[in-house]
PDB file of C-alpha atoms in Angstrom:
ATOM      1  CA  MET X   1      15.077  -8.698 -15.868  1.00  0.00           C
ATOM      2  CA  THR X   2      15.991  -5.049 -16.067  1.00  0.00           C
ATOM      3  CA  SER X   3      19.394  -4.115 -17.455  1.00  0.00           C
ATOM      4  CA  PRO X   4      22.044  -1.964 -15.739  1.00  0.00           C
ATOM      5  CA  ARG X   5      21.913   1.394 -17.454  1.00  0.00           C
ATOM      6  CA  ASP X   6      21.824   5.087 -16.754  1.00  0.00           C
ATOM      7  CA  PRO X   7      18.301   6.461 -16.486  1.00  0.00           C
ATOM      8  CA  SER X   8      17.238   8.321 -19.603  1.00  0.00           C
ATOM      9  CA  PRO X   9      15.348  11.635 -19.475  1.00  0.00           C
ATOM     10  CA  SER X  10      12.128   9.735 -20.208  1.00  0.00           C
ATOM     11  CA  ASP X  11      12.846   7.444 -17.275  1.00  0.00           C
ATOM     12  CA  GLN X  12      12.442  10.131 -14.598  1.00  0.00           C
ATOM     13  CA  PRO X  13       8.931   9.517 -13.221  1.00  0.00           C
ATOM     14  CA  GLU X  14       9.681  10.935  -9.792  1.00  0.00           C
ATOM     15  CA  ARG X  15       9.921  14.511 -11.122  1.00  0.00           C
ATOM     16  CA  ALA X  16       6.724  16.408 -10.370  1.00  0.00           C
ATOM     17  CA  GLU X  17       5.334  19.175 -12.520  1.00  0.00           C
ATOM     18  CA  PRO X  18       5.252  22.764 -11.216  1.00  0.00           C
ATOM     19  CA  ALA X  19       2.022  23.545  -9.414  1.00  0.00           C
ATOM     20  CA  THR X  20      -0.377  26.049 -10.894  1.00  0.00           C
ATOM     21  CA  SER X  21      -1.527  28.825  -8.594  1.00  0.00           C
ATOM     22  CA  ARG X  22      -4.954  27.176  -8.321  1.00  0.00           C
ATOM     23  CA  GLU X  23      -3.477  23.776  -7.437  1.00  0.00           C
ATOM     24  CA  ALA X  24      -1.112  25.241  -4.861  1.00  0.00           C
ATOM     25  CA  ALA X  25      -3.920  27.266  -3.267  1.00  0.00           C
ATOM     26  CA  ASP X  26      -6.124  24.240  -2.580  1.00  0.00           C
ATOM     27  CA  GLU X  27      -3.869  22.036  -0.459  1.00  0.00           C
ATOM     28  CA  SER X  28      -6.301  21.229   2.338  1.00  0.00           C
ATOM     29  CA  LEU X  29      -5.557  17.859   3.914  1.00  0.00           C
ATOM     30  CA  GLU X  30      -9.129  16.678   3.376  1.00  0.00           C
ATOM     31  CA  LYS X  31      -8.796  17.286  -0.361  1.00  0.00           C
ATOM     32  CA  VAL X  32      -5.291  16.056  -1.103  1.00  0.00           C
ATOM     33  CA  VAL X  33      -5.651  12.922   1.055  1.00  0.00           C
ATOM     34  CA  ALA X  34      -9.330  12.355   0.440  1.00  0.00           C
ATOM     35  CA  ARG X  35     -11.518   9.742   2.113  1.00  0.00           C
ATOM     36  CA  THR X  36     -14.845   8.470   0.823  1.00  0.00           C
ATOM     37  CA  THR X  37     -16.841   5.381   1.750  1.00  0.00           C
ATOM     38  CA  ASP X  38     -18.831   3.122  -0.536  1.00  0.00           C
ATOM     39  CA  ASN X  39     -20.623  -0.031   0.658  1.00  0.00           C
ATOM     40  CA  GLY X  40     -18.156  -0.829   3.420  1.00  0.00           C
ATOM     41  CA  VAL X  41     -15.099   0.262   1.418  1.00  0.00           C
ATOM     42  CA  ALA X  42     -12.968   3.244   2.442  1.00  0.00           C
ATOM     43  CA  TRP X  43     -11.373   4.890  -0.603  1.00  0.00           C
ATOM     44  CA  LEU X  44      -8.219   6.832   0.273  1.00  0.00           C
ATOM     45  CA  THR X  45      -7.109   8.977  -2.672  1.00  0.00           C
ATOM     46  CA  LEU X  46      -3.828  10.880  -2.940  1.00  0.00           C
ATOM     47  CA  ASP X  47      -5.085  13.854  -4.901  1.00  0.00           C
ATOM     48  CA  ARG X  48      -2.017  15.963  -5.736  1.00  0.00           C
ATOM     49  CA  PRO X  49      -1.538  15.361  -9.451  1.00  0.00           C
ATOM     50  CA  HIS X  50       0.851  18.323  -9.825  1.00  0.00           C
ATOM     51  CA  THR X  51       3.313  16.539  -7.477  1.00  0.00           C
ATOM     52  CA  LEU X  52       2.557  13.009  -8.763  1.00  0.00           C
ATOM     53  CA  GLY X  53       1.008  12.292  -5.365  1.00  0.00           C
ATOM     54  CA  ALA X  54       4.098  13.119  -3.301  1.00  0.00           C
ATOM     55  CA  LEU X  55       3.303  13.322   0.411  1.00  0.00           C
ATOM     56  CA  THR X  56       4.144  16.135   2.788  1.00  0.00           C
ATOM     57  CA  VAL X  57       4.587  15.382   6.488  1.00  0.00           C
ATOM     58  CA  ASP X  58       1.028  16.500   7.315  1.00  0.00           C
ATOM     59  CA  GLN X  59      -0.442  14.465   4.460  1.00  0.00           C
ATOM     60  CA  ARG X  60       1.491  11.409   5.562  1.00  0.00           C
ATOM     61  CA  GLU X  61       0.151  11.819   9.104  1.00  0.00           C
ATOM     62  CA  ARG X  62      -3.415  12.111   7.819  1.00  0.00           C
ATOM     63  CA  LEU X  63      -2.994   8.917   5.809  1.00  0.00           C
ATOM     64  CA  ILE X  64      -1.667   7.096   8.876  1.00  0.00           C
ATOM     65  CA  GLY X  65      -4.663   8.342  10.856  1.00  0.00           C
ATOM     66  CA  LEU X  66      -7.158   7.268   8.190  1.00  0.00           C
ATOM     67  CA  LEU X  67      -5.697   3.756   8.126  1.00  0.00           C
ATOM     68  CA  ALA X  68      -6.004   3.567  11.921  1.00  0.00           C
ATOM     69  CA  ASP X  69      -9.597   4.798  11.674  1.00  0.00           C
ATOM     70  CA  ALA X  70     -10.363   2.105   9.106  1.00  0.00           C
ATOM     71  CA  SER X  71      -9.052  -0.552  11.482  1.00  0.00           C
ATOM     72  CA  ALA X  72     -11.305   0.642  14.293  1.00  0.00           C
ATOM     73  CA  ASP X  73     -14.472   1.319  12.277  1.00  0.00           C
ATOM     74  CA  PRO X  74     -16.744  -1.748  12.082  1.00  0.00           C
ATOM     75  CA  GLU X  75     -18.537  -0.188   9.115  1.00  0.00           C
ATOM     76  CA  VAL X  76     -15.321  -0.256   7.072  1.00  0.00           C
ATOM     77  CA  ARG X  77     -14.512  -3.734   5.794  1.00  0.00           C
ATOM     78  CA  ALA X  78     -11.916  -2.992   3.110  1.00  0.00           C
ATOM     79  CA  VAL X  79      -9.639  -0.126   2.063  1.00  0.00           C
ATOM     80  CA  VAL X  80      -8.604   1.021  -1.417  1.00  0.00           C
ATOM     81  CA  LEU X  81      -5.538   3.243  -1.717  1.00  0.00           C
ATOM     82  CA  THR X  82      -5.117   5.069  -5.029  1.00  0.00           C
ATOM     83  CA  GLY X  83      -4.010   8.322  -6.629  1.00  0.00           C
ATOM     84  CA  ARG X  84      -5.230  10.754  -9.253  1.00  0.00           C
ATOM     85  CA  GLY X  85      -3.518  11.806 -12.436  1.00  0.00           C
ATOM     86  CA  ARG X  86      -0.199  10.419 -13.661  1.00  0.00           C
ATOM     87  CA  GLY X  87       1.088   9.585 -10.196  1.00  0.00           C
ATOM     88  CA  PHE X  88       0.099   7.123  -7.495  1.00  0.00           C
ATOM     89  CA  CYS X  89       2.713   8.451  -5.071  1.00  0.00           C
ATOM     90  CA  ALA X  90       6.121   9.851  -6.005  1.00  0.00           C
ATOM     91  CA  GLY X  91       7.392   9.471  -2.438  1.00  0.00           C
ATOM     92  CA  ALA X  92       7.964  12.127   0.182  1.00  0.00           C
ATOM     93  CA  ASP X  93       7.559  15.776  -0.757  1.00  0.00           C
ATOM     94  CA  LEU X  94      10.597  17.362   0.873  1.00  0.00           C
ATOM     95  CA  ARG X  95      10.034  20.868  -0.431  1.00  0.00           C
ATOM     96  CA  GLY X  96       9.676  23.203   2.511  1.00  0.00           C
ATOM     97  CA  ALA X  97      10.381  20.461   5.047  1.00  0.00           C
ATOM     98  CA  PRO X  98      11.196  21.985   8.453  1.00  0.00           C
ATOM     99  CA  GLY X  99      14.771  21.965   9.609  1.00  0.00           C
ATOM    100  CA  SER X 100      16.312  21.313   6.202  1.00  0.00           C
ATOM    101  CA  GLY X 101      18.923  24.012   6.778  1.00  0.00           C
ATOM    102  CA  ALA X 102      19.573  23.331  10.445  1.00  0.00           C
ATOM    103  CA  GLU X 103      22.652  21.617  11.791  1.00  0.00           C
ATOM    104  CA  ARG X 104      22.097  17.867  11.906  1.00  0.00           C
ATOM    105  CA  VAL X 105      22.332  16.116  15.249  1.00  0.00           C
ATOM    106  CA  ALA X 106      23.416  12.468  15.451  1.00  0.00           C
ATOM    107  CA  GLY X 107      20.319  10.260  15.389  1.00  0.00           C
ATOM    108  CA  ASP X 108      18.074  12.818  13.684  1.00  0.00           C
ATOM    109  CA  VAL X 109      17.812  10.894  10.401  1.00  0.00           C
ATOM    110  CA  ALA X 110      17.031   7.586  12.105  1.00  0.00           C
ATOM    111  CA  ARG X 111      14.388   9.216  14.304  1.00  0.00           C
ATOM    112  CA  THR X 112      12.822  10.956  11.312  1.00  0.00           C
ATOM    113  CA  LEU X 113      12.496   7.671   9.434  1.00  0.00           C
ATOM    114  CA  GLU X 114      11.185   5.755  12.434  1.00  0.00           C
ATOM    115  CA  ARG X 115       8.540   8.392  13.150  1.00  0.00           C
ATOM    116  CA  GLY X 116       7.695   9.039   9.513  1.00  0.00           C
ATOM    117  CA  ALA X 117       8.135   6.709   6.536  1.00  0.00           C
ATOM    118  CA  GLN X 118       8.376   3.570   8.647  1.00  0.00           C
ATOM    119  CA  ARG X 119       5.206   4.451  10.567  1.00  0.00           C
ATOM    120  CA  LEU X 120       3.338   4.876   7.289  1.00  0.00           C
ATOM    121  CA  ILE X 121       4.369   1.461   5.964  1.00  0.00           C
ATOM    122  CA  THR X 122       3.608  -0.126   9.337  1.00  0.00           C
ATOM    123  CA  ALA X 123       0.150   1.473   9.305  1.00  0.00           C
ATOM    124  CA  VAL X 124      -0.607  -0.349   6.042  1.00  0.00           C
ATOM    125  CA  LEU X 125       0.849  -3.665   7.184  1.00  0.00           C
ATOM    126  CA  ASP X 126      -0.973  -3.502  10.537  1.00  0.00           C
ATOM    127  CA  CYS X 127      -4.335  -2.253   9.240  1.00  0.00           C
ATOM    128  CA  GLU X 128      -6.938  -4.771  10.380  1.00  0.00           C
ATOM    129  CA  LYS X 129      -8.849  -4.464   7.118  1.00  0.00           C
ATOM    130  CA  PRO X 130      -7.525  -5.715   3.774  1.00  0.00           C
ATOM    131  CA  VAL X 131      -5.823  -2.875   1.884  1.00  0.00           C
ATOM    132  CA  LEU X 132      -5.924  -2.887  -1.913  1.00  0.00           C
ATOM    133  CA  ALA X 133      -3.584  -0.634  -3.891  1.00  0.00           C
ATOM    134  CA  ALA X 134      -4.958   0.637  -7.199  1.00  0.00           C
ATOM    135  CA  VAL X 135      -1.757   1.989  -8.740  1.00  0.00           C
ATOM    136  CA  ASN X 136      -2.777   4.468 -11.405  1.00  0.00           C
ATOM    137  CA  GLY X 137       0.661   5.809 -12.365  1.00  0.00           C
ATOM    138  CA  VAL X 138       4.121   6.419 -10.965  1.00  0.00           C
ATOM    139  CA  ALA X 139       4.932   4.708  -7.659  1.00  0.00           C
ATOM    140  CA  ALA X 140       8.442   5.870  -6.761  1.00  0.00           C
ATOM    141  CA  GLY X 141      10.573   5.678  -3.627  1.00  0.00           C
ATOM    142  CA  LEU X 142       8.361   5.667  -0.539  1.00  0.00           C
ATOM    143  CA  GLY X 143       5.366   5.577  -2.904  1.00  0.00           C
ATOM    144  CA  CYS X 144       6.599   2.287  -4.349  1.00  0.00           C
ATOM    145  CA  HIS X 145       6.895   0.804  -0.880  1.00  0.00           C
ATOM    146  CA  LEU X 146       3.479   2.177   0.051  1.00  0.00           C
ATOM    147  CA  ALA X 147       1.965   0.171  -2.808  1.00  0.00           C
ATOM    148  CA  LEU X 148       3.955  -2.975  -2.059  1.00  0.00           C
ATOM    149  CA  ALA X 149       2.939  -2.924   1.620  1.00  0.00           C
ATOM    150  CA  CYS X 150      -0.703  -3.342   0.571  1.00  0.00           C
ATOM    151  CA  ASP X 151      -2.296  -6.776   0.705  1.00  0.00           C
ATOM    152  CA  LEU X 152      -3.266  -6.796  -2.978  1.00  0.00           C
ATOM    153  CA  VAL X 153      -1.940  -4.647  -5.827  1.00  0.00           C
ATOM    154  CA  LEU X 154      -3.778  -3.749  -9.016  1.00  0.00           C
ATOM    155  CA  ALA X 155      -1.878  -1.660 -11.566  1.00  0.00           C
ATOM    156  CA  ALA X 156      -2.893   0.286 -14.621  1.00  0.00           C
ATOM    157  CA  GLU X 157      -0.934  -0.576 -17.754  1.00  0.00           C
ATOM    158  CA  GLU X 158       0.801   2.804 -17.596  1.00  0.00           C
ATOM    159  CA  ALA X 159       1.900   2.411 -13.961  1.00  0.00           C
ATOM    160  CA  THR X 160       5.598   2.195 -13.111  1.00  0.00           C
ATOM    161  CA  PHE X 161       7.468   1.185  -9.968  1.00  0.00           C
ATOM    162  CA  VAL X 162      10.805   2.854  -9.233  1.00  0.00           C
ATOM    163  CA  GLU X 163      13.369   2.224  -6.488  1.00  0.00           C
ATOM    164  CA  VAL X 164      14.589   5.761  -7.024  1.00  0.00           C
ATOM    165  CA  PHE X 165      16.904   6.067  -3.994  1.00  0.00           C
ATOM    166  CA  VAL X 166      20.125   5.007  -5.720  1.00  0.00           C
ATOM    167  CA  ARG X 167      19.710   7.819  -8.254  1.00  0.00           C
ATOM    168  CA  ARG X 168      20.095  10.269  -5.374  1.00  0.00           C
ATOM    169  CA  GLY X 169      22.893   8.403  -3.614  1.00  0.00           C
ATOM    170  CA  LEU X 170      20.504   7.272  -0.874  1.00  0.00           C
ATOM    171  CA  VAL X 171      19.715   4.043   0.952  1.00  0.00           C
ATOM    172  CA  PRO X 172      16.129   2.762   0.460  1.00  0.00           C
ATOM    173  CA  ASP X 173      13.783   3.710   3.285  1.00  0.00           C
ATOM    174  CA  GLY X 174      10.159   3.080   4.153  1.00  0.00           C
ATOM    175  CA  GLY X 175      10.749  -0.617   4.723  1.00  0.00           C
ATOM    176  CA  GLY X 176      11.934  -1.320   1.178  1.00  0.00           C
ATOM    177  CA  ALA X 177      14.783  -3.635   2.156  1.00  0.00           C
ATOM    178  CA  TYR X 178      12.280  -5.548   4.301  1.00  0.00           C
ATOM    179  CA  LEU X 179       9.438  -5.748   1.779  1.00  0.00           C
ATOM    180  CA  LEU X 180      11.152  -6.403  -1.543  1.00  0.00           C
ATOM    181  CA  PRO X 181      13.247  -9.504  -0.660  1.00  0.00           C
ATOM    182  CA  ARG X 182      10.168 -11.122   0.869  1.00  0.00           C
ATOM    183  CA  LEU X 183       8.156 -10.477  -2.279  1.00  0.00           C
ATOM    184  CA  ILE X 184      10.668 -11.318  -5.013  1.00  0.00           C
ATOM    185  CA  GLY X 185      13.831 -12.661  -3.339  1.00  0.00           C
ATOM    186  CA  PRO X 186      17.110 -10.914  -2.526  1.00  0.00           C
ATOM    187  CA  GLN X 187      18.706 -10.982  -5.989  1.00  0.00           C
ATOM    188  CA  ARG X 188      15.849  -9.327  -7.834  1.00  0.00           C
ATOM    189  CA  ALA X 189      15.397  -6.903  -4.929  1.00  0.00           C
ATOM    190  CA  LYS X 190      19.049  -5.889  -5.261  1.00  0.00           C
ATOM    191  CA  GLU X 191      18.676  -5.486  -9.021  1.00  0.00           C
ATOM    192  CA  LEU X 192      15.842  -3.007  -8.585  1.00  0.00           C
ATOM    193  CA  MET X 193      17.575  -1.159  -5.745  1.00  0.00           C
ATOM    194  CA  PHE X 194      21.077  -1.102  -7.246  1.00  0.00           C
ATOM    195  CA  PHE X 195      20.043   0.206 -10.684  1.00  0.00           C
ATOM    196  CA  GLY X 196      16.958   2.294  -9.881  1.00  0.00           C
ATOM    197  CA  ASP X 197      15.377   1.559 -13.266  1.00  0.00           C
ATOM    198  CA  ALA X 198      11.661   2.124 -13.761  1.00  0.00           C
ATOM    199  CA  LEU X 199       9.780  -1.182 -13.764  1.00  0.00           C
ATOM    200  CA  ALA X 200       6.716  -1.248 -16.015  1.00  0.00           C
ATOM    201  CA  ALA X 201       3.496  -2.673 -14.618  1.00  0.00           C
ATOM    202  CA  THR X 202       3.683  -5.793 -16.794  1.00  0.00           C
ATOM    203  CA  GLU X 203       7.229  -6.491 -15.604  1.00  0.00           C
ATOM    204  CA  ALA X 204       6.200  -5.842 -12.002  1.00  0.00           C
ATOM    205  CA  ALA X 205       3.480  -8.457 -12.423  1.00  0.00           C
ATOM    206  CA  ARG X 206       5.997 -10.910 -13.868  1.00  0.00           C
ATOM    207  CA  PHE X 207       8.276 -10.315 -10.889  1.00  0.00           C
ATOM    208  CA  GLY X 208       5.363 -10.979  -8.511  1.00  0.00           C
ATOM    209  CA  LEU X 209       4.963  -7.423  -7.212  1.00  0.00           C
ATOM    210  CA  VAL X 210       1.521  -6.914  -8.783  1.00  0.00           C
ATOM    211  CA  ASN X 211      -1.527  -9.170  -8.678  1.00  0.00           C
ATOM    212  CA  ARG X 212      -3.045  -7.961 -11.930  1.00  0.00           C
ATOM    213  CA  VAL X 213      -2.458  -5.349 -14.641  1.00  0.00           C
ATOM    214  CA  VAL X 214      -5.491  -3.767 -16.328  1.00  0.00           C
ATOM    215  CA  PRO X 215      -6.065  -0.968 -18.862  1.00  0.00           C
ATOM    216  CA  GLY X 216      -6.035   2.404 -17.115  1.00  0.00           C
ATOM    217  CA  GLU X 217      -9.700   3.072 -17.871  1.00  0.00           C
ATOM    218  CA  GLU X 218     -10.638  -0.195 -16.124  1.00  0.00           C
ATOM    219  CA  LEU X 219      -8.574   0.311 -12.972  1.00  0.00           C
ATOM    220  CA  THR X 220     -11.242   1.942 -10.811  1.00  0.00           C
ATOM    221  CA  GLU X 221     -13.969  -0.534 -11.731  1.00  0.00           C
ATOM    222  CA  THR X 222     -11.648  -3.503 -11.205  1.00  0.00           C
ATOM    223  CA  ALA X 223     -10.603  -2.110  -7.814  1.00  0.00           C
ATOM    224  CA  ARG X 224     -14.253  -1.558  -6.959  1.00  0.00           C
ATOM    225  CA  ALA X 225     -15.116  -5.156  -7.826  1.00  0.00           C
ATOM    226  CA  TRP X 226     -12.201  -6.590  -5.833  1.00  0.00           C
ATOM    227  CA  ALA X 227     -12.930  -4.338  -2.855  1.00  0.00           C
ATOM    228  CA  ALA X 228     -16.600  -5.338  -2.924  1.00  0.00           C
ATOM    229  CA  ARG X 229     -15.600  -8.983  -2.661  1.00  0.00           C
ATOM    230  CA  LEU X 230     -13.301  -8.194   0.264  1.00  0.00           C
ATOM    231  CA  ALA X 231     -15.982  -6.097   1.976  1.00  0.00           C
ATOM    232  CA  SER X 232     -18.527  -8.909   1.710  1.00  0.00           C
ATOM    233  CA  GLY X 233     -16.140 -11.432   3.233  1.00  0.00           C
ATOM    234  CA  PRO X 234     -15.622 -12.505   6.870  1.00  0.00           C
ATOM    235  CA  THR X 235     -13.798  -9.381   8.049  1.00  0.00           C
ATOM    236  CA  ARG X 236     -12.270 -10.757  11.241  1.00  0.00           C
ATOM    237  CA  ALA X 237     -11.121 -13.944   9.500  1.00  0.00           C
ATOM    238  CA  LEU X 238      -9.431 -11.797   6.843  1.00  0.00           C
ATOM    239  CA  ALA X 239      -7.737  -9.705   9.540  1.00  0.00           C
ATOM    240  CA  LEU X 240      -6.412 -12.808  11.280  1.00  0.00           C
ATOM    241  CA  THR X 241      -5.318 -14.339   7.973  1.00  0.00           C
ATOM    242  CA  LYS X 242      -3.434 -11.141   7.099  1.00  0.00           C
ATOM    243  CA  ARG X 243      -1.662 -11.205  10.448  1.00  0.00           C
ATOM    244  CA  LEU X 244      -0.712 -14.878  10.062  1.00  0.00           C
ATOM    245  CA  VAL X 245       0.688 -14.444   6.565  1.00  0.00           C
ATOM    246  CA  ASN X 246       2.653 -11.287   7.428  1.00  0.00           C
ATOM    247  CA  ALA X 247       4.103 -12.858  10.575  1.00  0.00           C
ATOM    248  CA  SER X 248       4.975 -16.135   8.853  1.00  0.00           C
ATOM    249  CA  MET X 249       7.866 -14.475   7.007  1.00  0.00           C
ATOM    250  CA  ASP X 250       9.618 -13.642  10.273  1.00  0.00           C
ATOM    251  CA  THR X 251       9.057 -16.714  12.416  1.00  0.00           C
ATOM    252  CA  ASP X 252       9.793 -20.431  12.580  1.00  0.00           C
ATOM    253  CA  ARG X 253       7.422 -23.312  11.898  1.00  0.00           C
ATOM    254  CA  SER X 254       6.544 -23.962  15.528  1.00  0.00           C
ATOM    255  CA  ALA X 255       5.618 -20.340  16.190  1.00  0.00           C
ATOM    256  CA  ALA X 256       3.661 -20.117  12.923  1.00  0.00           C
ATOM    257  CA  LEU X 257       1.609 -23.213  13.715  1.00  0.00           C
ATOM    258  CA  GLY X 258       0.970 -21.986  17.235  1.00  0.00           C
ATOM    259  CA  ALA X 259      -0.226 -18.629  15.905  1.00  0.00           C
ATOM    260  CA  GLU X 260      -2.471 -20.434  13.439  1.00  0.00           C
ATOM    261  CA  ALA X 261      -4.095 -22.473  16.204  1.00  0.00           C
ATOM    262  CA  TRP X 262      -4.812 -19.380  18.301  1.00  0.00           C
ATOM    263  CA  ALA X 263      -6.133 -17.476  15.279  1.00  0.00           C
ATOM    264  CA  GLN X 264      -8.581 -20.314  14.675  1.00  0.00           C
ATOM    265  CA  GLU X 265      -9.575 -20.246  18.356  1.00  0.00           C
ATOM    266  CA  ILE X 266     -10.241 -16.504  18.237  1.00  0.00           C
ATOM    267  CA  ASN X 267     -12.038 -16.619  14.907  1.00  0.00           C
ATOM    268  CA  MET X 268     -14.453 -19.325  15.982  1.00  0.00           C
ATOM    269  CA  THR X 269     -15.964 -16.847  18.464  1.00  0.00           C
ATOM    270  CA  THR X 270     -17.121 -14.556  15.620  1.00  0.00           C
ATOM    271  CA  ARG X 271     -20.589 -14.409  14.103  1.00  0.00           C
ATOM    272  CA  ASP X 272     -19.154 -14.797  10.633  1.00  0.00           C
ATOM    273  CA  ALA X 273     -17.507 -18.114  11.526  1.00  0.00           C
ATOM    274  CA  ARG X 274     -20.787 -19.422  12.917  1.00  0.00           C
ATOM    275  CA  GLU X 275     -22.576 -18.207   9.798  1.00  0.00           C
ATOM    276  CA  GLY X 276     -20.007 -19.877   7.566  1.00  0.00           C
ATOM    277  CA  VAL X 277     -20.424 -23.250   9.300  1.00  0.00           C
ATOM    278  CA  ALA X 278     -24.223 -22.944   9.367  1.00  0.00           C
ATOM    279  CA  SER X 279     -24.433 -22.031   5.691  1.00  0.00           C
ATOM    280  CA  PHE X 280     -22.321 -25.053   4.784  1.00  0.00           C
ATOM    281  CA  ALA X 281     -24.591 -27.353   6.764  1.00  0.00           C
ATOM    282  CA  GLU X 282     -27.686 -25.737   5.239  1.00  0.00           C
ATOM    283  CA  ARG X 283     -26.222 -25.812   1.702  1.00  0.00           C
ATOM    284  CA  ARG X 284     -26.616 -22.081   1.059  1.00  0.00           C
ATOM    285  CA  SER X 285     -24.306 -19.155   0.401  1.00  0.00           C
ATOM    286  CA  PRO X 286     -23.046 -17.433   3.560  1.00  0.00           C
ATOM    287  CA  VAL X 287     -23.961 -13.847   4.386  1.00  0.00           C
ATOM    288  CA  PHE X 288     -21.166 -12.286   6.411  1.00  0.00           C
ATOM    289  CA  ASP X 289     -21.690  -9.082   8.389  1.00  0.00           C
ATOM    290  CA  GLY X 290     -18.075  -8.475   9.390  1.00  0.00           C
ATOM    291  CA  ARG X 291     -18.517  -9.389  13.038  1.00  0.00           C
TER     292      ARG X 291
END
């Protein structure tokens, strides 16, 4: 368990480095929230190393759109979300945010969260394709919750997870108080949120926040191997399984069993389900096409 202490200067991963003129000049959305595809896998890379992957409003909206596109694209069968440099995502980049000096109207903060950070986390949770986080470095604040909303989490040995809000006198946003207790229980969730200490990747794995920790130089290849397995699986069955598991945390037994029965009913209409049954009868490995 982490200990209650004041953060030391070396325990400040959310602080981004000043941008060079070249870095600041090339802030096109397509570059800083990059999308590439590889054998049915959509790779979404937060490519702003000088800000540790912090997201502006426009970048957040592009990421939400790319996740929606992945859901709708039959050629995409898995998603990998990662960053470049020392940061995975240091949260929201509030520098230059519109309206920061304007008089606040009652309800503005709630609306901003509902339309912004909460939509981003929901986009990950509701994506119809499995989403794998490859956490290469600092995941702080909203960036921490972005990683934890993913279906599977790989972390480099140097990665850290930080519930940074308390350091700024803030309440956690981006679904943190929803996600963390469901992953590790309320007491450990409160420990992380009350103290705001950086949690090393190995400790995050021990807590149950991370599936596997690997050396940094092996992160991409491990993510590629895991994503390839997901992309070769029965895509619609995975989507229905994801929905069942996510919903099971918020429902009773009767509703969960009813949802399971209907998911089975829907899935049995897919080609992959028929292929799976046929391959079993024919004693061969199945070949799923995601439909």
